[in-house]
Every structure is written in C-alpha cells, then in structure tokens.
Amino acid sequence: MDVKDFNYELPEELIAQEPLEDRSASRLLIMDKKTGEIRHSVFREVVGELKPGDCLVLNNTRVIPARIFGVKEETGAAIQVLLLKRREKDVWETLVKPGKKARPGAVLSFGEGLLKGTVVGMAEEGNRLIRFSYEGIFEEILDRLGQMPLPPYITHPLQDKNRYQTVYAEHDGSAAAPTAGLHFTEELLKEIKAKGVEIVNVTLHVGLGTFRPVKEDVVENHHMHSEFFCIEEDAAKAVNRAKKEGRRVICVGTTSCRTLESAADGRGFVRAMSGWTEIFIYPGYRFKCMDGLITNFHLPQSTLLMLVSALAGKEHVLAAYEEAVGERYRFFSFGDAMLVV
C-alpha cells in the first residue's frame, strides 16, 4: 500500500492556529462509515448523534509542559529538551536540540539550576536518556519551567496552556494532547451522561510519533513508536458489558481506539492491563472492539488518517476531507471534528 494514496491538498490557511473560545463550538462532520454519506453539524450537537446505552471511551491522559529550555553547564550553550517518555523515576527519554551538545556525560541546567539533567545514554533515532536531579517535586518544577509542546504546524503562542488539555485530563504523561477530546466541555459531558451514555476512561500517554511523518514509501514498512497505556478493571468491565449487550463502543480519539484495540481479544472483549503498544492500524485491519470514532482532521499521509481510513474506507474518508476543505473546516489539533459511525 502506497503512503501517497493517503495524500490530500490542504490550503495552509485552514490549519487552525488557536482554539475557539467555546470548545464545543467547533464544527462537526458526521460520516456514515458504511455508505460514506456526510452531514454537517456543530460539535455541541454530538449529544443528538449518540444513543442511550452507547459506551463513550475517553483518554484521560494529561499533557505535561514537556518542552524545557536550558544551558549546557560546561559551555553555557543554549539547549532545548522535549520530554518524551519516563523510563524510570527520574530518567526520561528526550529529544534534544541541538543534539551534538548533549553527548553522554553532559550536564544540563534549567531554571538557573532549579533542575539539572545528566545525559546517561542514547536511545533510538538519536534520542537522549537524561537523569534529572532536583529538590522538591519534579512535576511542580516542570510546571514552573516547562512549556506545552505544541505541534510544529502551530506557530502562534498559546495564551492559556489549559486549552491544550482536555477538561477530563487526569494522569500526567503525554507529550501531545489527545485532541479529539478538546471539543468537550464539562456541561456537554453532563448532557451526554444524562442521555444515558456510559462514559469510560482509559489512559494512553501520547508520544512523539504523533508529530512524526511516515518516512517509508510503503505503509506496511512503517514502524510505530511505543506508547504507554492503561485500562483499569472497572473500565474493562464497562466496555465488555457494552459488547455483550450489543451496545456501541465509540472512542474519542485515535488514542482511545489504539488503547482498546491493543487490549482486545478476537471477540472484542478487553483485558484490564497496562503496558506499551506499537499497534499500527491501517486499511485491511479488522476492528475488534471499536464501533465508532470521534476524531479531528489529520495530516496528509499520517498514521492517524490511515486509522480513520481503516474504519470507514480510504475513498470515503478522502472524499469527506475534500468536502471539509471545500466547506472551509479548520484542520488539525485546534481544528474541527468528525464523527464516524
């Protein structure tokens, strides 16, 4: 399968640079996954598209302010570090720029020594393993020093870092937001619950793979980066109960989808578990657990676009994207949404 088959033309001005003042005011493109039929709505009206008994699965990961700026102690040279994943308590896999200044043994200083890091090793693709030292609580120090790691296509500074966070974010660990969830407000979630929709939380900490393009020419040759996920016992029971009773399981975001599909057996039942997943979903994949998906509009030739195409068919999805471009929808992280059912 050719990666170029998942390309589409997107005018640059349709890349959303800022979130809307009202999260739920985003537009919503509703697509029938079997027929490709399209309707247009507003996200706050998603409650009317959900049915009593639906199981709505959210990813409650919390984005950490993972981009920190400091200096190399020996020379004073400026350096930028992006925290990718925690390997052990104070050791993180990181992306360092410029990398040549961060050879093993190098000591880095952030916030005039409030946080220090020693490069202790190398990881895949040139990433650095850094052991941090500090006094106090790491998360509190990071909150003081760090910036939200916005994707490279967002060039405007974010005025309120909570807008790159879902209202239900709970567990620290992501280097990027599960952006499909950014459209929900607390009021909208209350409406959805009142309709009889069961809301279930899982966790997947979104990693750098979200930002990286597919470099292979052949889809099947692409290797996904691993991401940590967790499904608690009560969440697994709720999803399995819905499957047994024939109720729809609708994932909010590709990360929730990948979490369930990583833990599902051939009958669509999921295990309570935690671990690392490298699951890569593209056309030809047979979904075991998920029935429907709420998602944003994704980059051309991206693994996320491939996942949506696996659910609804590449031709249907690309036709929907073409219509969204024509209708001037807003794209990517702060953009509009799709409901595929």
mmCIF file of C-alpha atoms in Angstrom:
data_model
loop_
_atom_site.group_PDB
_atom_site.id
_atom_site.type_symbol
_atom_site.label_atom_id
_atom_site.label_comp_id
_atom_site.label_asym_id
_atom_site.label_seq_id
_atom_site.Cartn_x
_atom_site.Cartn_y
_atom_site.Cartn_z
ATOM 1 C CA MET A 1 0.000 0.000 0.000
ATOM 2 C CA ASP A 2 1.473 3.352 -1.101
ATOM 3 C CA VAL A 3 1.738 6.124 1.508
ATOM 4 C CA LYS A 4 0.972 8.671 -1.240
ATOM 5 C CA ASP A 5 -2.508 7.134 -1.543
ATOM 6 C CA PHE A 6 -3.323 8.964 1.700
ATOM 7 C CA ASN A 7 -2.421 12.413 0.426
ATOM 8 C CA TYR A 8 -4.795 15.356 0.004
ATOM 9 C CA GLU A 9 -4.422 19.061 -0.743
ATOM 10 C CA LEU A 10 -4.851 21.395 2.227
ATOM 11 C CA PRO A 11 -4.605 25.195 1.990
ATOM 12 C CA GLU A 12 -2.315 26.424 4.750
ATOM 13 C CA GLU A 13 -4.869 28.949 5.994
ATOM 14 C CA LEU A 14 -7.155 26.070 7.085
ATOM 15 C CA ILE A 15 -4.649 24.884 9.709
ATOM 16 C CA ALA A 16 -6.168 26.124 12.976
ATOM 17 C CA GLN A 17 -3.632 28.172 14.922
ATOM 18 C CA GLU A 18 -5.734 28.882 18.006
ATOM 19 C CA PRO A 19 -8.552 27.124 19.866
ATOM 20 C CA LEU A 20 -12.058 28.553 19.670
ATOM 21 C CA GLU A 21 -13.248 30.482 22.714
ATOM 22 C CA ASP A 22 -16.028 27.902 23.187
ATOM 23 C CA ARG A 23 -14.628 24.369 22.925
ATOM 24 C CA SER A 24 -17.960 22.901 21.813
ATOM 25 C CA ALA A 25 -18.487 25.479 19.047
ATOM 26 C CA SER A 26 -16.259 23.529 16.648
ATOM 27 C CA ARG A 27 -17.898 22.213 13.514
ATOM 28 C CA LEU A 28 -18.706 18.511 13.274
ATOM 29 C CA LEU A 29 -18.695 16.453 10.097
ATOM 30 C CA ILE A 30 -20.780 13.302 10.579
ATOM 31 C CA MET A 31 -19.980 10.375 8.289
ATOM 32 C CA ASP A 32 -21.657 7.010 7.838
ATOM 33 C CA LYS A 33 -18.748 4.554 7.821
ATOM 34 C CA LYS A 34 -20.598 2.110 5.545
ATOM 35 C CA THR A 35 -22.009 4.450 2.889
ATOM 36 C CA GLY A 36 -19.733 7.487 3.192
ATOM 37 C CA GLU A 37 -22.809 9.729 3.496
ATOM 38 C CA ILE A 38 -21.920 13.097 5.056
ATOM 39 C CA ARG A 39 -23.835 15.575 7.190
ATOM 40 C CA HIS A 40 -22.652 18.833 8.772
ATOM 41 C CA SER A 41 -23.322 19.970 12.317
ATOM 42 C CA VAL A 42 -21.775 21.693 15.347
ATOM 43 C CA PHE A 43 -19.897 19.734 17.985
ATOM 44 C CA ARG A 44 -22.245 20.584 20.852
ATOM 45 C CA GLU A 45 -24.947 18.742 18.868
ATOM 46 C CA VAL A 46 -22.971 15.482 19.145
ATOM 47 C CA VAL A 47 -25.259 14.552 22.035
ATOM 48 C CA GLY A 48 -28.069 14.122 19.489
ATOM 49 C CA GLU A 49 -25.931 11.671 17.494
ATOM 50 C CA LEU A 50 -25.259 9.443 20.498
ATOM 51 C CA LYS A 51 -27.748 6.816 21.658
ATOM 52 C CA PRO A 52 -28.752 5.830 25.195
ATOM 53 C CA GLY A 53 -26.532 2.880 26.108
ATOM 54 C CA ASP A 54 -23.598 3.933 23.933
ATOM 55 C CA CYS A 55 -20.235 3.456 25.628
ATOM 56 C CA LEU A 56 -18.111 6.570 25.075
ATOM 57 C CA VAL A 57 -14.402 5.959 25.731
ATOM 58 C CA LEU A 58 -12.185 8.908 26.702
ATOM 59 C CA ASN A 59 -8.400 9.089 27.057
ATOM 60 C CA ASN A 60 -7.760 10.843 30.373
ATOM 61 C CA THR A 61 -4.044 11.417 29.867
ATOM 62 C CA ARG A 62 -2.729 14.825 30.849
ATOM 63 C CA VAL A 63 -0.195 16.743 28.755
ATOM 64 C CA ILE A 64 2.880 17.767 30.708
ATOM 65 C CA PRO A 65 4.712 21.030 29.908
ATOM 66 C CA ALA A 66 7.373 18.844 28.349
ATOM 67 C CA ARG A 67 9.488 21.435 26.493
ATOM 68 C CA ILE A 68 12.208 22.938 28.680
ATOM 69 C CA PHE A 69 14.981 25.390 27.808
ATOM 70 C CA GLY A 70 18.365 25.453 29.485
ATOM 71 C CA VAL A 71 22.118 25.546 29.003
ATOM 72 C CA LYS A 72 24.991 23.108 28.883
ATOM 73 C CA GLU A 73 26.820 23.726 32.178
ATOM 74 C CA GLU A 74 30.336 23.346 30.748
ATOM 75 C CA THR A 75 29.936 25.916 27.957
ATOM 76 C CA GLY A 76 26.740 27.870 28.634
ATOM 77 C CA ALA A 77 25.439 26.884 25.183
ATOM 78 C CA ALA A 78 21.645 27.103 24.862
ATOM 79 C CA ILE A 79 19.798 23.809 24.640
ATOM 80 C CA GLN A 80 16.169 22.668 24.251
ATOM 81 C CA VAL A 81 14.810 19.404 25.650
ATOM 82 C CA LEU A 82 11.490 17.710 24.900
ATOM 83 C CA LEU A 83 10.491 15.018 27.403
ATOM 84 C CA LEU A 84 9.113 12.019 25.518
ATOM 85 C CA LYS A 85 8.632 9.171 27.976
ATOM 86 C CA ARG A 86 9.607 8.349 31.532
ATOM 87 C CA ARG A 87 11.916 5.304 31.567
ATOM 88 C CA GLU A 88 12.345 5.147 35.356
ATOM 89 C CA LYS A 89 11.619 7.565 38.200
ATOM 90 C CA ASP A 90 13.996 10.370 37.193
ATOM 91 C CA VAL A 91 15.248 9.073 33.832
ATOM 92 C CA TRP A 92 13.457 10.295 30.717
ATOM 93 C CA GLU A 93 13.854 9.596 27.032
ATOM 94 C CA THR A 94 14.155 13.015 25.414
ATOM 95 C CA LEU A 95 14.618 14.812 22.131
ATOM 96 C CA VAL A 96 17.451 17.336 22.486
ATOM 97 C CA LYS A 97 18.223 20.248 20.161
ATOM 98 C CA PRO A 98 20.992 20.652 19.223
ATOM 99 C CA GLY A 99 21.804 17.004 19.824
ATOM 100 C CA LYS A 100 25.550 17.394 19.308
ATOM 101 C CA LYS A 101 25.725 19.393 22.550
ATOM 102 C CA ALA A 102 24.206 16.502 24.522
ATOM 103 C CA ARG A 103 26.696 13.664 24.415
ATOM 104 C CA PRO A 104 26.719 11.131 27.271
ATOM 105 C CA GLY A 105 28.126 12.746 30.397
ATOM 106 C CA ALA A 106 26.962 16.257 29.515
ATOM 107 C CA VAL A 107 25.299 18.145 32.389
ATOM 108 C CA LEU A 108 22.406 20.446 31.552
ATOM 109 C CA SER A 109 20.943 23.173 33.743
ATOM 110 C CA PHE A 110 17.394 24.559 33.656
ATOM 111 C CA GLY A 111 15.893 27.487 35.565
ATOM 112 C CA GLU A 112 19.313 28.625 36.836
ATOM 113 C CA GLY A 113 19.952 25.241 38.409
ATOM 114 C CA LEU A 114 16.449 24.593 39.753
ATOM 115 C CA LEU A 115 16.524 21.450 37.610
ATOM 116 C CA LYS A 116 19.632 19.653 36.367
ATOM 117 C CA GLY A 117 19.998 16.787 33.948
ATOM 118 C CA THR A 118 22.843 14.439 33.082
ATOM 119 C CA VAL A 119 22.874 12.653 29.721
ATOM 120 C CA VAL A 120 23.276 8.985 30.688
ATOM 121 C CA GLY A 121 22.748 7.235 27.369
ATOM 122 C CA MET A 122 21.305 7.093 23.876
ATOM 123 C CA ALA A 123 18.010 5.721 22.601
ATOM 124 C CA GLU A 124 16.609 5.036 19.138
ATOM 125 C CA GLU A 125 16.760 7.739 16.450
ATOM 126 C CA GLY A 126 19.284 9.777 18.423
ATOM 127 C CA ASN A 127 17.059 10.440 21.422
ATOM 128 C CA ARG A 128 18.902 11.036 24.701
ATOM 129 C CA LEU A 129 18.332 9.428 28.078
ATOM 130 C CA ILE A 130 18.601 12.112 30.764
ATOM 131 C CA ARG A 131 18.675 11.589 34.532
ATOM 132 C CA PHE A 132 17.239 14.624 36.318
ATOM 133 C CA SER A 133 18.152 15.881 39.783
ATOM 134 C CA TYR A 134 16.231 18.479 41.793
ATOM 135 C CA GLU A 135 14.901 19.391 45.205
ATOM 136 C CA GLY A 136 11.157 19.136 45.696
ATOM 137 C CA ILE A 137 8.539 17.641 43.385
ATOM 138 C CA PHE A 138 9.502 17.100 39.741
ATOM 139 C CA GLU A 139 6.019 17.835 38.358
ATOM 140 C CA GLU A 140 5.827 21.161 40.223
ATOM 141 C CA ILE A 141 9.243 22.219 38.932
ATOM 142 C CA LEU A 142 8.272 21.206 35.401
ATOM 143 C CA ASP A 143 5.080 23.242 35.718
ATOM 144 C CA ARG A 144 7.193 26.309 36.550
ATOM 145 C CA LEU A 145 9.847 25.833 33.868
ATOM 146 C CA GLY A 146 8.177 23.954 31.015
ATOM 147 C CA GLN A 147 6.123 24.938 28.002
ATOM 148 C CA MET A 148 3.380 22.981 26.272
ATOM 149 C CA PRO A 149 4.934 21.033 23.348
ATOM 150 C CA LEU A 150 2.655 22.300 20.586
ATOM 151 C CA PRO A 151 2.923 20.589 17.181
ATOM 152 C CA PRO A 152 5.235 22.269 14.664
ATOM 153 C CA TYR A 153 2.332 23.376 12.440
ATOM 154 C CA ILE A 154 1.041 25.658 15.228
ATOM 155 C CA THR A 155 3.119 28.817 15.018
ATOM 156 C CA HIS A 156 1.095 31.084 17.317
ATOM 157 C CA PRO A 157 1.940 31.125 21.041
ATOM 158 C CA LEU A 158 -0.741 29.570 23.259
ATOM 159 C CA GLN A 159 -2.140 32.142 25.695
ATOM 160 C CA ASP A 160 -3.754 29.619 28.051
ATOM 161 C CA LYS A 161 -1.957 26.267 28.324
ATOM 162 C CA ASN A 162 -5.126 24.647 29.686
ATOM 163 C CA ARG A 163 -6.595 24.915 26.183
ATOM 164 C CA TYR A 164 -4.176 22.193 25.067
ATOM 165 C CA GLN A 165 -5.653 19.988 27.762
ATOM 166 C CA THR A 166 -8.957 18.129 27.874
ATOM 167 C CA VAL A 167 -11.364 19.085 30.674
ATOM 168 C CA TYR A 168 -11.148 15.491 31.945
ATOM 169 C CA ALA A 169 -7.330 15.168 31.864
ATOM 170 C CA GLU A 170 -6.122 13.301 34.934
ATOM 171 C CA HIS A 171 -2.888 11.309 34.570
ATOM 172 C CA ASP A 172 0.352 13.170 33.711
ATOM 173 C CA GLY A 173 2.470 11.747 30.917
ATOM 174 C CA SER A 174 1.660 12.961 27.390
ATOM 175 C CA ALA A 175 3.901 14.928 25.053
ATOM 176 C CA ALA A 176 0.826 15.868 22.981
ATOM 177 C CA ALA A 177 -2.886 16.251 23.634
ATOM 178 C CA PRO A 178 -5.489 13.669 22.604
ATOM 179 C CA THR A 179 -7.013 16.424 20.514
ATOM 180 C CA ALA A 180 -10.423 14.890 19.744
ATOM 181 C CA GLY A 181 -11.233 15.417 23.417
ATOM 182 C CA LEU A 182 -10.538 19.153 23.302
ATOM 183 C CA HIS A 183 -14.083 19.797 21.996
ATOM 184 C CA PHE A 184 -15.808 18.554 25.144
ATOM 185 C CA THR A 185 -16.908 20.870 27.936
ATOM 186 C CA GLU A 186 -17.970 19.737 31.390
ATOM 187 C CA GLU A 187 -21.522 20.848 30.557
ATOM 188 C CA LEU A 188 -21.590 18.792 27.358
ATOM 189 C CA LEU A 189 -20.336 15.708 29.201
ATOM 190 C CA LYS A 190 -23.154 16.154 31.747
ATOM 191 C CA GLU A 191 -25.684 16.292 28.888
ATOM 192 C CA ILE A 192 -24.233 13.136 27.372
ATOM 193 C CA LYS A 193 -24.423 11.289 30.700
ATOM 194 C CA ALA A 194 -27.992 12.496 31.251
ATOM 195 C CA LYS A 195 -28.950 10.936 27.910
ATOM 196 C CA GLY A 196 -27.897 7.537 29.211
ATOM 197 C CA VAL A 197 -24.498 7.295 27.531
ATOM 198 C CA GLU A 198 -21.915 5.450 29.649
ATOM 199 C CA ILE A 199 -18.599 7.297 29.848
ATOM 200 C CA VAL A 200 -15.463 5.205 30.356
ATOM 201 C CA ASN A 201 -11.899 6.420 30.923
ATOM 202 C CA VAL A 202 -8.715 4.755 29.688
ATOM 203 C CA THR A 203 -5.191 6.165 29.533
ATOM 204 C CA LEU A 204 -2.659 6.348 26.719
ATOM 205 C CA HIS A 205 0.263 8.741 27.030
ATOM 206 C CA VAL A 206 0.694 10.306 23.600
ATOM 207 C CA GLY A 207 4.286 10.272 22.371
ATOM 208 C CA LEU A 208 6.453 11.858 19.703
ATOM 209 C CA GLY A 209 5.068 9.566 16.996
ATOM 210 C CA THR A 210 2.099 11.942 16.844
ATOM 211 C CA PHE A 211 4.375 14.606 15.347
ATOM 212 C CA ARG A 212 6.465 12.431 13.079
ATOM 213 C CA PRO A 213 5.579 11.879 9.410
ATOM 214 C CA VAL A 214 5.626 8.460 7.792
ATOM 215 C CA LYS A 215 9.040 8.270 6.107
ATOM 216 C CA GLU A 216 8.517 4.946 4.360
ATOM 217 C CA ASP A 217 7.052 4.782 0.845
ATOM 218 C CA VAL A 218 5.143 1.600 1.685
ATOM 219 C CA VAL A 219 2.596 1.796 4.504
ATOM 220 C CA GLU A 220 3.335 -1.705 5.784
ATOM 221 C CA ASN A 221 7.013 -0.826 6.328
ATOM 222 C CA HIS A 222 6.274 1.947 8.840
ATOM 223 C CA HIS A 223 7.140 1.233 12.492
ATOM 224 C CA MET A 224 5.026 2.902 15.182
ATOM 225 C CA HIS A 225 6.670 4.326 18.284
ATOM 226 C CA SER A 226 5.638 2.650 21.512
ATOM 227 C CA GLU A 227 3.271 4.447 23.884
ATOM 228 C CA PHE A 228 2.252 3.515 27.417
ATOM 229 C CA PHE A 229 -1.404 2.680 28.071
ATOM 230 C CA CYS A 230 -3.533 1.525 30.961
ATOM 231 C CA ILE A 231 -7.042 0.080 31.220
ATOM 232 C CA GLU A 232 -8.354 -0.243 34.773
ATOM 233 C CA GLU A 233 -10.576 -3.133 35.850
ATOM 234 C CA ASP A 234 -13.775 -1.060 36.027
ATOM 235 C CA ALA A 235 -13.178 0.364 32.543
ATOM 236 C CA ALA A 236 -12.612 -3.100 31.061
ATOM 237 C CA LYS A 237 -15.791 -4.390 32.707
ATOM 238 C CA ALA A 238 -17.830 -1.454 31.362
ATOM 239 C CA VAL A 239 -16.571 -1.910 27.791
ATOM 240 C CA ASN A 240 -17.099 -5.680 27.916
ATOM 241 C CA ARG A 241 -20.612 -5.230 29.298
ATOM 242 C CA ALA A 242 -21.434 -2.949 26.357
ATOM 243 C CA LYS A 243 -20.050 -5.500 23.881
ATOM 244 C CA LYS A 244 -22.062 -8.334 25.437
ATOM 245 C CA GLU A 245 -25.255 -6.284 25.294
ATOM 246 C CA GLY A 246 -24.704 -5.192 21.701
ATOM 247 C CA ARG A 247 -24.249 -1.520 22.579
ATOM 248 C CA ARG A 248 -21.941 0.698 20.518
ATOM 249 C CA VAL A 249 -18.415 1.431 21.740
ATOM 250 C CA ILE A 250 -17.422 4.868 20.461
ATOM 251 C CA CYS A 251 -13.879 6.095 21.018
ATOM 252 C CA VAL A 252 -12.992 9.736 21.484
ATOM 253 C CA GLY A 253 -9.768 9.998 19.524
ATOM 254 C CA THR A 254 -7.396 7.605 17.828
ATOM 255 C CA THR A 255 -5.509 7.154 21.116
ATOM 256 C CA SER A 256 -8.582 5.698 22.863
ATOM 257 C CA CYS A 257 -9.084 3.466 19.827
ATOM 258 C CA ARG A 258 -5.499 2.197 19.880
ATOM 259 C CA THR A 259 -5.782 1.539 23.620
ATOM 260 C CA LEU A 260 -8.872 -0.658 23.290
ATOM 261 C CA GLU A 261 -7.667 -2.445 20.169
ATOM 262 C CA SER A 262 -4.326 -3.204 21.873
ATOM 263 C CA ALA A 263 -6.107 -4.962 24.729
ATOM 264 C CA ALA A 264 -8.952 -6.651 22.828
ATOM 265 C CA ASP A 265 -9.284 -10.333 22.035
ATOM 266 C CA GLY A 266 -10.836 -11.797 18.889
ATOM 267 C CA ARG A 267 -14.352 -11.395 20.282
ATOM 268 C CA GLY A 268 -13.847 -7.718 21.074
ATOM 269 C CA PHE A 269 -13.520 -8.084 24.844
ATOM 270 C CA VAL A 270 -10.710 -6.150 26.525
ATOM 271 C CA ARG A 271 -8.445 -7.077 29.417
ATOM 272 C CA ALA A 272 -7.625 -4.812 32.325
ATOM 273 C CA MET A 273 -3.926 -4.234 31.731
ATOM 274 C CA SER A 274 -1.118 -1.756 31.349
ATOM 275 C CA GLY A 275 1.899 -1.817 29.077
ATOM 276 C CA TRP A 276 3.373 -0.482 25.854
ATOM 277 C CA THR A 277 1.670 -0.598 22.485
ATOM 278 C CA GLU A 278 3.042 -0.236 18.968
ATOM 279 C CA ILE A 279 -0.237 -1.120 17.265
ATOM 280 C CA PHE A 280 -0.464 0.305 13.729
ATOM 281 C CA ILE A 281 -3.969 0.421 12.279
ATOM 282 C CA TYR A 282 -4.368 0.946 8.528
ATOM 283 C CA PRO A 283 -6.828 -0.267 5.836
ATOM 284 C CA GLY A 284 -7.296 -4.002 5.991
ATOM 285 C CA TYR A 285 -7.346 -4.007 9.790
ATOM 286 C CA ARG A 286 -10.434 -5.653 11.330
ATOM 287 C CA PHE A 287 -11.588 -3.706 14.376
ATOM 288 C CA LYS A 288 -12.196 -5.972 17.341
ATOM 289 C CA CYS A 289 -13.779 -3.591 19.841
ATOM 290 C CA MET A 290 -14.470 -0.100 18.466
ATOM 291 C CA ASP A 291 -17.699 0.645 16.587
ATOM 292 C CA GLY A 292 -17.429 4.412 16.085
ATOM 293 C CA LEU A 293 -14.932 7.240 16.390
ATOM 294 C CA ILE A 294 -14.858 10.944 17.228
ATOM 295 C CA THR A 295 -11.688 12.425 15.781
ATOM 296 C CA ASN A 296 -10.092 15.565 14.378
ATOM 297 C CA PHE A 297 -8.902 16.113 10.803
ATOM 298 C CA HIS A 298 -5.399 14.706 10.415
ATOM 299 C CA LEU A 299 -2.266 15.455 8.422
ATOM 300 C CA PRO A 300 -1.886 14.096 4.893
ATOM 301 C CA GLN A 301 -0.112 10.715 4.732
ATOM 302 C CA SER A 302 -0.281 10.352 8.540
ATOM 303 C CA THR A 303 -0.863 7.159 10.524
ATOM 304 C CA LEU A 304 -3.933 8.811 12.062
ATOM 305 C CA LEU A 305 -5.519 9.357 8.653
ATOM 306 C CA MET A 306 -4.749 5.710 7.881
ATOM 307 C CA LEU A 307 -6.542 4.607 11.058
ATOM 308 C CA VAL A 308 -9.694 6.550 10.139
ATOM 309 C CA SER A 309 -9.470 5.080 6.629
ATOM 310 C CA ALA A 310 -9.329 1.590 8.124
ATOM 311 C CA LEU A 311 -12.649 2.277 9.841
ATOM 312 C CA ALA A 312 -14.566 3.953 7.022
ATOM 313 C CA GLY A 313 -12.643 3.218 3.820
ATOM 314 C CA LYS A 314 -9.962 5.379 2.214
ATOM 315 C CA GLU A 315 -12.226 6.610 -0.599
ATOM 316 C CA HIS A 316 -14.973 7.683 1.819
ATOM 317 C CA VAL A 317 -12.532 9.408 4.144
ATOM 318 C CA LEU A 318 -10.644 11.297 1.440
ATOM 319 C CA ALA A 319 -13.971 12.384 -0.100
ATOM 320 C CA ALA A 320 -15.029 13.684 3.328
ATOM 321 C CA TYR A 321 -11.727 15.547 3.676
ATOM 322 C CA GLU A 322 -12.193 17.082 0.228
ATOM 323 C CA GLU A 323 -15.637 18.292 1.247
ATOM 324 C CA ALA A 324 -14.278 19.613 4.551
ATOM 325 C CA VAL A 325 -11.656 21.623 2.658
ATOM 326 C CA GLY A 326 -14.363 22.970 0.350
ATOM 327 C CA GLU A 327 -16.527 23.902 3.344
ATOM 328 C CA ARG A 328 -13.553 25.640 4.986
ATOM 329 C CA TYR A 329 -13.361 23.420 8.046
ATOM 330 C CA ARG A 330 -10.473 24.068 10.455
ATOM 331 C CA PHE A 331 -7.831 21.311 10.478
ATOM 332 C CA PHE A 332 -5.512 19.550 12.937
ATOM 333 C CA SER A 333 -5.084 19.944 16.712
ATOM 334 C CA PHE A 334 -7.198 23.072 17.334
ATOM 335 C CA GLY A 335 -9.474 22.375 14.378
ATOM 336 C CA ASP A 336 -12.917 20.861 13.836
ATOM 337 C CA ALA A 337 -14.069 17.279 14.372
ATOM 338 C CA MET A 338 -15.534 14.217 12.651
ATOM 339 C CA LEU A 339 -17.933 11.619 13.987
ATOM 340 C CA VAL A 340 -17.591 8.314 12.113
ATOM 341 C CA VAL A 341 -20.343 5.777 12.952
#
